[in-house]
Amino acid sequence: MNTNCNDIQLLMLDVLAGSAAQGGQSRLDEHLASCDACRREWALLESITEAPEHRPDPGQEFWDGYLGRLEERMERADSADVLPRASFSLVPRRVLQVAAAIAILAIGVLLGRASLSEDGPFPVPGEMRTELAALDAEAWSVLDRSRTLLLDVANFDASQDLPADLNLDRRQTAASQLVREAADVRSRMSEADRQRMMDLLSDLEVILLQLAHLDAEVDLPQIEMMQNGMDRKALFFKIDIESMNRPDESTSTEVTADRPQPRRSAI
Amino acid sequence: MFLMTEPVRTLAAESRTELSLREVVRTHKRAVYFLALDLTGNHHDAEDLSQEVFIKAHKGLHRFRGESGLYTWLRRIAINTHLNKRRKKALSMMRFFGDDDAASDTVSDQMSPAESAEGAVLRSHIDRAMERLSPRERTAFVLRHHHDMSIQDVASDMDVSDGTVKSLLFRATRKLRDELAFLRETPSA
């Protein structure tokens, strides 16, 4: 990418912001006609600024009850207006702030003590634990299969390996399926409070999506982009770390040492 | 006693139409809710904001003079309410913790059944990236690009200059591009 491309990419932002000088759009169009890199950049910006085709609709039950909930809220607000105000305003704000800070510290101490208990701060009922375990198992299944699918791509060396060996058609079908599964698990996982796993699944979705969309004629720059993405996100390292948390692994370090590892640095 | 059906006379001289808030809500609830969803990024805050809009509209409907469309008026209420709330929240957190990071948006990960799984994944990554925007950047961005408003209209609704809107749009798009660059990054030559 040359200096002109850097200028053009700033121009793109100006055009989208409506602040480009006269002739800016023409200059941009002219450059895009002959520059692949900038065309990709422009395509990215267009996809970012495109209005979503569909917004998640909360459902007919939500709409049916909307007016009722609004009326209840307005009635509560009206009732609150006629009640005598609490006398909190007579207490100096500073005193309230100190009291709140002490309360927060006290809660923190209680939580700290509770976290040392066997069940953690919020003991999980048996049935919920089973559900969480099942959800975790689904997540690990996605991680395992993704790892297997992506490992050969991660280790692909354009100077030595044949693209045909990647069996892209089969991998793309598997990648599409895994994207759907990962998204499904992640959406259910938000209730179970597994932020790290959710982030990992989210990163995986991006890479799997790229794999699913590789051109039928092997797109070497796209493969390199995927490899860079996997490296930057330390994907295999994070998958191995999550594997250590599995309750059925006997010795986590032994397991990860036995697994095939990407040739490129994953850290 | 609260009467949502009580007619409120507007000063719309042409038709001298009497509007009830119930009619206003029935007609505009979806548009206001989805605008609120774009501004806040999550369902819970979107419903909360949309209800506040109608509550404020109820109080001020008698002052609505009809010089703009009713939805335009509701939209301005939504934008001002949203930005004022975020500003107050940021100030209160600064006062208490000395921290000016007040962002607490939650990503809306709901999949629309009409969207493909892959489209939904892409959209969820864009939604996550949008959490990095400040409230004003996000507001300018969604109004311009998702609601197809002119820069002048965005400036009018946000009560800022055209130049400020352009600056917000520039920063917002650049931030989003930087967050999502890995989707299109090309290998160096």
CSV table of C-alpha atoms in Angstrom, one decimal:
chain,number,residue,atom,x,y,z
A,1,MET,CA,0.0,0.0,0.0
A,2,ASN,CA,1.5,3.3,-1.0
A,3,THR,CA,1.1,6.9,0.3
A,4,ASN,CA,-1.6,7.5,-2.3
A,5,CYS,CA,-3.6,4.6,-0.9
A,6,ASN,CA,-3.3,6.0,2.6
A,7,ASP,CA,-4.6,9.4,1.3
A,8,ILE,CA,-7.4,7.6,-0.5
A,9,GLN,CA,-8.5,5.7,2.5
A,10,LEU,CA,-8.7,8.9,4.5
A,11,LEU,CA,-10.7,10.3,1.6
A,12,MET,CA,-13.1,7.3,1.9
A,13,LEU,CA,-13.8,8.4,5.5
A,14,ASP,CA,-14.4,11.9,4.3
A,15,VAL,CA,-16.8,10.8,1.6
A,16,LEU,CA,-18.8,8.7,4.0
A,17,ALA,CA,-18.9,11.6,6.5
A,18,GLY,CA,-20.0,14.0,3.8
A,19,SER,CA,-17.0,16.2,4.3
A,20,ALA,CA,-15.0,15.4,1.2
A,21,ALA,CA,-13.9,18.4,-0.9
A,22,GLN,CA,-15.4,18.9,-4.4
A,23,GLY,CA,-14.2,16.2,-6.7
A,24,GLY,CA,-13.5,13.9,-3.9
A,25,GLN,CA,-15.9,11.2,-5.0
A,26,SER,CA,-14.6,11.3,-8.6
A,27,ARG,CA,-11.0,11.0,-7.3
A,28,LEU,CA,-12.1,8.0,-5.2
A,29,ASP,CA,-13.9,6.3,-8.0
A,30,GLU,CA,-11.0,6.7,-10.3
A,31,HIS,CA,-8.6,5.2,-7.8
A,32,LEU,CA,-10.9,2.3,-6.9
A,33,ALA,CA,-11.0,1.3,-10.6
A,34,SER,CA,-7.4,0.3,-10.5
A,35,CYS,CA,-6.6,-0.6,-6.8
A,36,ASP,CA,-7.6,-4.0,-5.4
A,37,ALA,CA,-6.5,-3.1,-1.8
A,38,CYS,CA,-8.6,0.1,-1.7
A,39,ARG,CA,-11.5,-1.7,-3.3
A,40,ARG,CA,-11.5,-4.2,-0.4
A,41,GLU,CA,-11.2,-1.3,2.0
A,42,TRP,CA,-14.2,0.5,0.4
A,43,ALA,CA,-16.2,-2.8,0.5
A,44,LEU,CA,-15.5,-3.1,4.2
A,45,LEU,CA,-16.6,0.5,4.9
A,46,GLU,CA,-19.7,0.0,2.8
A,47,SER,CA,-20.7,-3.1,4.8
A,48,ILE,CA,-20.1,-1.3,8.0
A,49,THR,CA,-22.2,1.7,7.1
A,50,GLU,CA,-25.0,-0.3,5.5
A,51,ALA,CA,-28.2,-0.2,7.4
A,52,PRO,CA,-29.1,-3.6,8.9
A,53,GLU,CA,-31.5,-5.6,6.7
A,54,HIS,CA,-33.4,-6.9,9.6
A,55,ARG,CA,-33.5,-5.7,13.2
A,56,PRO,CA,-34.3,-8.3,15.8
A,57,ASP,CA,-38.0,-8.0,16.5
A,58,PRO,CA,-39.0,-8.5,20.1
A,59,GLY,CA,-42.1,-10.5,19.1
A,60,GLN,CA,-45.8,-10.0,19.0
A,61,GLU,CA,-46.2,-10.5,22.7
A,62,PHE,CA,-43.9,-7.5,23.4
A,63,TRP,CA,-45.9,-5.3,21.0
A,64,ASP,CA,-49.3,-6.4,22.4
A,65,GLY,CA,-48.2,-5.6,25.9
A,66,TYR,CA,-46.4,-2.4,25.1
A,67,LEU,CA,-49.2,0.1,25.7
A,68,GLY,CA,-50.2,-1.6,28.9
A,69,ARG,CA,-46.7,-1.5,30.3
A,70,LEU,CA,-46.4,2.2,29.3
A,71,GLU,CA,-49.7,3.0,31.0
A,72,GLU,CA,-48.5,1.2,34.2
A,73,ARG,CA,-45.3,3.1,34.2
A,74,MET,CA,-47.0,6.4,33.7
A,75,GLU,CA,-49.4,5.6,36.6
A,76,ARG,CA,-46.5,4.8,38.8
A,77,ALA,CA,-44.8,8.0,37.9
A,78,ASP,CA,-48.0,9.9,38.6
A,79,SER,CA,-48.4,8.2,42.0
A,80,ALA,CA,-44.8,9.0,42.9
A,81,ASP,CA,-45.4,12.7,42.2
A,82,VAL,CA,-48.1,12.9,44.9
A,83,LEU,CA,-46.2,11.1,47.6
A,84,PRO,CA,-44.1,13.2,50.0
A,85,ARG,CA,-40.5,13.2,48.9
A,86,ALA,CA,-38.1,11.3,51.0
A,87,SER,CA,-35.9,13.3,53.3
A,88,PHE,CA,-32.7,12.1,51.7
A,89,SER,CA,-32.1,15.5,50.3
A,90,LEU,CA,-31.5,16.7,53.9
A,91,VAL,CA,-28.5,14.4,54.2
A,92,PRO,CA,-25.3,16.0,52.7
A,93,ARG,CA,-24.3,14.3,49.5
A,94,ARG,CA,-20.8,13.6,50.7
A,95,VAL,CA,-22.2,11.6,53.6
A,96,LEU,CA,-24.3,9.6,51.2
A,97,GLN,CA,-21.3,8.9,49.0
A,98,VAL,CA,-19.2,7.7,52.0
A,99,ALA,CA,-22.0,5.5,53.1
A,100,ALA,CA,-22.4,4.0,49.7
A,101,ALA,CA,-18.6,3.4,49.4
A,102,ILE,CA,-18.6,1.6,52.8
A,103,ALA,CA,-21.6,-0.5,51.7
A,104,ILE,CA,-19.8,-1.4,48.5
A,105,LEU,CA,-16.7,-2.4,50.5
A,106,ALA,CA,-18.8,-4.5,52.9
A,107,ILE,CA,-20.4,-6.3,50.0
A,108,GLY,CA,-17.0,-6.9,48.5
A,109,VAL,CA,-15.8,-8.5,51.7
A,110,LEU,CA,-18.9,-10.7,51.9
A,111,LEU,CA,-18.5,-11.8,48.3
A,112,GLY,CA,-14.8,-12.5,48.9
A,113,ARG,CA,-15.6,-14.7,51.9
A,114,ALA,CA,-18.4,-16.4,50.0
A,115,SER,CA,-16.1,-17.1,47.0
A,116,LEU,CA,-13.9,-19.2,49.3
A,117,SER,CA,-16.8,-21.5,50.0
A,118,GLU,CA,-17.0,-24.8,48.1
A,119,ASP,CA,-19.8,-23.7,45.9
A,120,GLY,CA,-18.6,-20.1,45.2
A,121,PRO,CA,-20.5,-17.0,45.9
A,122,PHE,CA,-23.8,-18.1,44.5
A,123,PRO,CA,-24.3,-21.9,45.0
A,124,VAL,CA,-25.7,-23.2,41.8
A,125,PRO,CA,-28.8,-25.5,42.2
A,126,GLY,CA,-28.2,-29.0,40.9
A,127,GLU,CA,-30.5,-28.7,37.9
A,128,MET,CA,-28.8,-25.5,36.7
A,129,ARG,CA,-25.4,-27.1,37.2
A,130,THR,CA,-26.4,-29.9,34.8
A,131,GLU,CA,-27.6,-27.4,32.3
A,132,LEU,CA,-24.4,-25.4,32.5
A,133,ALA,CA,-22.3,-28.6,32.2
A,134,ALA,CA,-24.3,-29.5,29.0
A,135,LEU,CA,-23.8,-26.1,27.6
A,136,ASP,CA,-20.1,-26.2,28.3
A,137,ALA,CA,-19.9,-29.6,26.7
A,138,GLU,CA,-21.5,-28.2,23.5
A,139,ALA,CA,-19.1,-25.3,23.5
A,140,TRP,CA,-16.1,-27.6,23.9
A,141,SER,CA,-17.4,-29.8,21.0
A,142,VAL,CA,-17.5,-26.7,18.8
A,143,LEU,CA,-14.0,-25.7,20.0
A,144,ASP,CA,-12.6,-29.2,19.3
A,145,ARG,CA,-14.1,-29.5,15.8
A,146,SER,CA,-13.1,-26.0,14.9
A,147,ARG,CA,-9.6,-26.6,16.1
A,148,THR,CA,-9.3,-29.8,13.9
A,149,LEU,CA,-10.8,-27.9,11.0
A,150,LEU,CA,-8.5,-24.9,11.2
A,151,LEU,CA,-5.3,-26.6,12.1
A,152,ASP,CA,-4.4,-27.6,8.6
A,153,VAL,CA,-5.3,-24.1,7.4
A,154,ALA,CA,-3.1,-22.6,10.1
A,155,ASN,CA,-0.2,-24.8,9.0
A,156,PHE,CA,-0.7,-24.3,5.3
A,157,ASP,CA,2.5,-23.1,3.7
A,158,ALA,CA,1.9,-21.7,0.2
A,159,SER,CA,5.6,-22.2,-0.7
A,160,GLN,CA,5.5,-26.0,0.0
A,161,ASP,CA,1.9,-27.2,0.2
A,162,LEU,CA,-0.7,-27.8,-2.5
A,163,PRO,CA,-3.9,-25.9,-2.1
A,164,ALA,CA,-5.8,-29.0,-3.3
A,165,ASP,CA,-4.7,-30.8,-0.1
A,166,LEU,CA,-6.8,-28.5,2.0
A,167,ASN,CA,-10.0,-30.1,0.6
A,168,LEU,CA,-11.6,-26.7,0.8
A,169,ASP,CA,-15.1,-27.8,-0.3
A,170,ARG,CA,-15.5,-30.1,2.7
A,171,ARG,CA,-13.9,-27.6,5.1
A,172,GLN,CA,-16.2,-24.9,4.0
A,173,THR,CA,-19.3,-27.0,4.5
A,174,ALA,CA,-18.1,-27.9,8.0
A,175,ALA,CA,-17.1,-24.2,8.7
A,176,SER,CA,-20.6,-23.0,7.8
A,177,GLN,CA,-22.2,-25.5,10.1
A,178,LEU,CA,-19.8,-24.6,12.9
A,179,VAL,CA,-20.5,-20.9,12.5
A,180,ARG,CA,-24.2,-21.6,13.2
A,181,GLU,CA,-23.5,-23.9,16.1
A,182,ALA,CA,-21.0,-21.4,17.7
A,183,ALA,CA,-23.5,-18.6,17.3
A,184,ASP,CA,-26.3,-20.7,18.9
A,185,VAL,CA,-24.1,-21.8,21.8
A,186,ARG,CA,-22.9,-18.3,22.4
A,187,SER,CA,-26.4,-16.8,22.5
A,188,ARG,CA,-27.4,-19.3,25.1
A,189,MET,CA,-24.2,-18.9,27.0
A,190,SER,CA,-24.9,-15.2,27.8
A,191,GLU,CA,-27.3,-16.4,30.5
A,192,ALA,CA,-24.7,-18.6,32.0
A,193,ASP,CA,-22.1,-15.9,32.4
A,194,ARG,CA,-19.2,-17.4,30.5
A,195,GLN,CA,-17.6,-14.3,29.1
A,196,ARG,CA,-14.2,-15.8,28.2
A,197,MET,CA,-15.8,-18.7,26.4
A,198,MET,CA,-18.2,-16.4,24.6
A,199,ASP,CA,-15.3,-14.2,23.4
A,200,LEU,CA,-13.5,-17.2,22.2
A,201,LEU,CA,-16.5,-18.5,20.3
A,202,SER,CA,-17.0,-15.0,18.8
A,203,ASP,CA,-13.4,-15.0,17.5
A,204,LEU,CA,-13.8,-18.5,16.1
A,205,GLU,CA,-17.0,-17.4,14.3
A,206,VAL,CA,-15.0,-14.7,12.4
A,207,ILE,CA,-12.3,-17.1,11.3
A,208,LEU,CA,-14.8,-19.9,10.4
A,209,LEU,CA,-16.8,-17.3,8.4
A,210,GLN,CA,-13.7,-16.4,6.5
A,211,LEU,CA,-13.1,-20.1,5.8
A,212,ALA,CA,-16.7,-20.6,4.7
A,213,HIS,CA,-16.3,-17.8,2.2
A,214,LEU,CA,-13.0,-18.6,0.6
A,215,ASP,CA,-13.2,-18.6,-3.2
A,216,ALA,CA,-13.5,-22.0,-4.9
A,217,GLU,CA,-10.2,-21.3,-6.7
A,218,VAL,CA,-8.0,-21.1,-3.7
A,219,ASP,CA,-7.6,-17.6,-2.5
A,220,LEU,CA,-4.0,-17.5,-1.1
A,221,PRO,CA,-4.2,-13.9,0.2
A,222,GLN,CA,-7.4,-14.8,2.1
A,223,ILE,CA,-5.7,-17.9,3.6
A,224,GLU,CA,-2.9,-15.7,4.8
A,225,MET,CA,-5.4,-13.3,6.2
A,226,MET,CA,-7.0,-16.1,8.1
A,227,GLN,CA,-3.6,-17.3,9.4
A,228,ASN,CA,-2.8,-13.7,10.5
A,229,GLY,CA,-6.2,-13.5,12.2
A,230,MET,CA,-5.6,-16.8,14.1
A,231,ASP,CA,-2.2,-15.6,15.2
A,232,ARG,CA,-3.4,-12.2,16.3
A,233,LYS,CA,-6.2,-13.7,18.3
A,234,ALA,CA,-3.9,-16.5,19.7
A,235,LEU,CA,-6.8,-18.8,18.9
A,236,PHE,CA,-5.2,-22.1,19.4
A,237,PHE,CA,-3.6,-21.0,22.6
A,238,LYS,CA,-7.0,-19.8,24.0
A,239,ILE,CA,-8.6,-23.1,22.9
A,240,ASP,CA,-6.0,-25.0,24.8
A,241,ILE,CA,-6.4,-22.8,27.8
A,242,GLU,CA,-10.1,-23.5,27.8
A,243,SER,CA,-9.5,-27.2,27.5
A,244,MET,CA,-7.6,-27.1,30.8
A,245,ASN,CA,-10.9,-26.1,32.5
A,246,ARG,CA,-12.6,-29.3,31.4
A,247,PRO,CA,-13.5,-31.4,34.4
A,248,ASP,CA,-12.9,-34.7,32.6
A,249,GLU,CA,-9.3,-33.9,31.6
A,250,SER,CA,-6.9,-35.9,33.9
A,251,THR,CA,-3.8,-33.8,33.4
A,252,SER,CA,-4.3,-30.7,31.4
A,253,THR,CA,-0.6,-30.1,30.5
A,254,GLU,CA,-0.2,-33.7,29.3
A,255,VAL,CA,-3.3,-33.4,27.1
A,256,THR,CA,-2.2,-30.1,25.5
A,257,ALA,CA,1.4,-31.4,25.0
A,258,ASP,CA,0.0,-34.4,23.0
A,259,ARG,CA,-2.1,-32.4,20.7
A,260,PRO,CA,-0.8,-31.3,17.3
A,261,GLN,CA,0.1,-27.7,17.5
A,262,PRO,CA,0.1,-25.0,14.8
A,263,ARG,CA,3.6,-24.5,13.2
A,264,ARG,CA,3.2,-20.8,13.4
A,265,SER,CA,3.5,-19.1,16.8
A,266,ALA,CA,0.0,-18.9,18.4
A,267,ILE,CA,1.0,-16.5,21.1
B,1,MET,CA,-56.3,9.9,37.1
B,2,PHE,CA,-54.2,9.1,34.1
B,3,LEU,CA,-56.2,9.0,30.8
B,4,MET,CA,-54.2,7.9,27.8
B,5,THR,CA,-57.3,8.3,25.7
B,6,GLU,CA,-57.9,11.9,26.6
B,7,PRO,CA,-57.6,14.0,23.5
B,8,VAL,CA,-54.9,16.6,23.4
B,9,ARG,CA,-55.4,19.5,21.1
B,10,THR,CA,-52.4,20.3,19.0
B,11,LEU,CA,-51.8,23.6,17.3
B,12,ALA,CA,-51.7,22.0,13.9
B,13,ALA,CA,-53.7,24.7,12.2
B,14,GLU,CA,-54.4,22.9,9.0
B,15,SER,CA,-56.4,20.1,10.4
B,16,ARG,CA,-57.0,21.0,14.0
B,17,THR,CA,-56.5,17.3,14.7
B,18,GLU,CA,-57.1,16.0,18.1
B,19,LEU,CA,-54.6,13.3,19.0
B,20,SER,CA,-54.7,10.9,21.9
B,21,LEU,CA,-51.4,9.6,23.2
B,22,ARG,CA,-52.8,6.1,22.7
B,23,GLU,CA,-53.1,6.8,19.0
B,24,VAL,CA,-49.6,8.2,18.9
B,25,VAL,CA,-48.2,5.2,20.6
B,26,ARG,CA,-50.1,2.8,18.4
B,27,THR,CA,-48.9,4.5,15.3
B,28,HIS,CA,-45.3,5.2,16.2
B,29,LYS,CA,-44.2,2.6,18.8
B,30,ARG,CA,-42.3,0.4,16.4
B,31,ALA,CA,-40.5,3.3,14.8
B,32,VAL,CA,-39.6,4.8,18.1
B,33,TYR,CA,-38.6,1.5,19.6
B,34,PHE,CA,-36.3,0.6,16.7
B,35,LEU,CA,-34.7,4.0,16.7
B,36,ALA,CA,-34.1,3.5,20.5
B,37,LEU,CA,-32.6,0.1,19.7
B,38,ASP,CA,-30.2,1.7,17.2
B,39,LEU,CA,-29.2,4.3,19.8
B,40,THR,CA,-28.8,2.1,22.8
B,41,GLY,CA,-27.8,-1.3,21.3
B,42,ASN,CA,-29.9,-3.5,23.5
B,43,HIS,CA,-33.6,-4.4,23.9
B,44,HIS,CA,-33.9,-3.5,27.6
B,45,ASP,CA,-32.6,0.0,27.2
B,46,ALA,CA,-34.5,0.4,23.9
B,47,GLU,CA,-37.8,-0.3,25.6
B,48,ASP,CA,-36.9,2.0,28.5
B,49,LEU,CA,-35.9,4.9,26.2
B,50,SER,CA,-39.0,4.5,23.9
B,51,GLN,CA,-41.3,4.6,26.9
B,52,GLU,CA,-39.6,7.8,28.2
B,53,VAL,CA,-40.1,9.3,24.8
B,54,PHE,CA,-43.8,8.7,24.9
B,55,ILE,CA,-44.0,9.9,28.5
B,56,LYS,CA,-42.3,13.1,27.5
B,57,ALA,CA,-44.4,13.4,24.4
B,58,HIS,CA,-47.5,13.0,26.6
B,59,LYS,CA,-46.4,15.9,28.7
B,60,GLY,CA,-45.5,18.1,25.8
B,61,LEU,CA,-48.0,17.1,23.2
B,62,HIS,CA,-50.0,20.3,23.7
B,63,ARG,CA,-46.9,22.3,22.7
B,64,PHE,CA,-46.4,20.3,19.5
B,65,ARG,CA,-47.1,22.9,16.8
B,66,GLY,CA,-47.0,20.6,13.8
B,67,GLU,CA,-44.2,22.4,12.0
B,68,SER,CA,-42.5,19.1,11.7
B,69,GLY,CA,-43.9,15.6,11.4
B,70,LEU,CA,-44.9,14.0,14.6
B,71,TYR,CA,-42.3,11.2,14.2
B,72,THR,CA,-39.6,13.9,13.6
B,73,TRP,CA,-40.6,15.4,16.9
B,74,LEU,CA,-40.6,12.1,18.7
B,75,ARG,CA,-37.2,11.3,17.2
B,76,ARG,CA,-35.7,14.5,18.6
B,77,ILE,CA,-37.1,13.7,22.0
B,78,ALA,CA,-35.5,10.2,21.7
B,79,ILE,CA,-32.1,11.6,20.7
B,80,ASN,CA,-32.0,14.3,23.4
B,81,THR,CA,-33.2,12.0,26.1
B,82,HIS,CA,-30.7,9.3,25.2
B,83,LEU,CA,-27.7,11.7,25.1
B,84,ASN,CA,-28.7,13.5,28.3
B,85,LYS,CA,-29.0,10.2,30.1
B,86,ARG,CA,-25.6,9.1,28.9
B,87,ARG,CA,-24.1,12.4,29.8
B,88,LYS,CA,-25.6,12.3,33.3
B,89,LYS,CA,-24.4,8.7,33.8
B,90,ALA,CA,-20.9,9.6,32.7
B,91,LEU,CA,-20.8,12.5,35.1
B,92,SER,CA,-22.1,10.5,38.0
B,93,MET,CA,-19.6,7.8,37.5
B,94,MET,CA,-16.8,10.4,37.2
B,95,ARG,CA,-17.9,11.9,40.5
B,96,PHE,CA,-18.0,8.6,42.3
B,97,PHE,CA,-15.1,6.7,40.9
B,98,GLY,CA,-13.1,9.4,39.0
B,99,ASP,CA,-13.5,7.3,35.9
B,100,ASP,CA,-14.9,8.8,32.7
B,101,ASP,CA,-15.7,5.5,31.1
B,102,ALA,CA,-19.5,5.2,31.4
B,103,ALA,CA,-20.1,2.8,28.6
B,104,SER,CA,-22.3,-0.1,29.7
B,105,ASP,CA,-24.0,-1.2,26.5
B,106,THR,CA,-24.8,-4.7,26.0
B,107,VAL,CA,-24.5,-6.3,22.6
B,108,SER,CA,-27.8,-7.3,21.1
B,109,ASP,CA,-27.1,-10.9,20.1
B,110,GLN,CA,-30.7,-11.7,19.1
B,111,MET,CA,-30.8,-13.3,15.7
B,112,SER,CA,-33.5,-12.2,13.4
B,113,PRO,CA,-35.1,-15.3,11.9
B,114,ALA,CA,-35.1,-13.6,8.5
B,115,GLU,CA,-31.3,-13.2,8.5
B,116,SER,CA,-28.9,-16.0,7.5
B,117,ALA,CA,-26.7,-17.3,10.3
B,118,GLU,CA,-23.7,-15.8,8.7
B,119,GLY,CA,-25.4,-12.5,8.2
B,120,ALA,CA,-26.3,-12.5,11.9
B,121,VAL,CA,-22.7,-13.3,12.9
B,122,LEU,CA,-21.4,-10.4,10.8
B,123,ARG,CA,-24.0,-8.1,12.2
B,124,SER,CA,-23.2,-9.2,15.8
B,125,HIS,CA,-19.5,-8.3,15.2
B,126,ILE,CA,-20.5,-4.9,13.8
B,127,ASP,CA,-22.8,-4.4,16.8
B,128,ARG,CA,-19.9,-5.2,19.2
B,129,ALA,CA,-17.7,-2.8,17.4
B,130,MET,CA,-20.3,-0.1,17.7
B,131,GLU,CA,-20.0,-0.4,21.5
B,132,ARG,CA,-16.6,1.3,21.1
B,133,LEU,CA,-18.3,4.5,19.9
B,134,SER,CA,-19.2,7.3,22.2
B,135,PRO,CA,-22.9,8.0,22.5
B,136,ARG,CA,-22.6,11.0,20.2
B,137,GLU,CA,-20.6,9.2,17.6
B,138,ARG,CA,-23.1,6.3,17.7
B,139,THR,CA,-26.1,8.6,17.5
B,140,ALA,CA,-24.6,10.5,14.5
B,141,PHE,CA,-23.7,7.2,12.8
B,142,VAL,CA,-27.0,5.5,13.1
B,143,LEU,CA,-29.0,8.5,12.1
B,144,ARG,CA,-26.9,9.1,9.0
B,145,HIS,CA,-26.3,5.5,7.9
B,146,HIS,CA,-29.1,3.5,9.3
B,147,HIS,CA,-31.9,6.1,9.1
B,148,ASP,CA,-30.6,7.7,5.9
B,149,MET,CA,-30.8,11.2,7.3
B,150,SER,CA,-29.0,14.1,5.7
B,151,ILE,CA,-26.2,15.7,7.7
B,152,GLN,CA,-28.3,18.8,8.1
B,153,ASP,CA,-31.1,16.9,9.7
B,154,VAL,CA,-28.8,14.9,11.9
B,155,ALA,CA,-27.3,18.2,13.1
B,156,SER,CA,-30.7,19.7,13.7
B,157,ASP,CA,-31.8,16.7,15.7
B,158,MET,CA,-28.6,16.6,17.7
B,159,ASP,CA,-28.6,20.3,18.2
B,160,VAL,CA,-25.0,20.6,16.8
B,161,SER,CA,-23.4,22.1,13.7
B,162,ASP,CA,-23.0,20.3,10.4
B,163,GLY,CA,-19.3,20.3,11.0
B,164,THR,CA,-19.7,18.6,14.3
B,165,VAL,CA,-21.8,15.9,12.7
B,166,LYS,CA,-19.2,15.3,10.0
B,167,SER,CA,-16.5,15.1,12.6
B,168,LEU,CA,-18.5,12.6,14.6
B,169,LEU,CA,-19.1,10.5,11.5
B,170,PHE,CA,-15.5,10.5,10.5
B,171,ARG,CA,-14.4,9.4,14.0
B,172,ALA,CA,-17.1,6.8,14.2
B,173,THR,CA,-16.4,5.2,10.8
B,174,ARG,CA,-12.7,5.2,11.5
B,175,LYS,CA,-13.1,3.5,14.8
B,176,LEU,CA,-15.4,0.8,13.3
B,177,ARG,CA,-13.0,0.3,10.4
B,178,ASP,CA,-10.1,-0.2,12.9
B,179,GLU,CA,-12.2,-2.7,14.9
B,180,LEU,CA,-13.3,-4.7,11.9
B,181,ALA,CA,-10.2,-4.3,9.7
B,182,PHE,CA,-9.3,-8.0,10.2
B,183,LEU,CA,-12.2,-8.9,8.0
B,184,ARG,CA,-10.7,-7.3,5.0
B,185,GLU,CA,-7.0,-6.9,5.7
B,186,THR,CA,-4.8,-7.6,2.7
B,187,PRO,CA,-1.4,-9.1,3.0
B,188,SER,CA,1.5,-6.7,2.5
B,189,ALA,CA,3.1,-6.7,-0.9
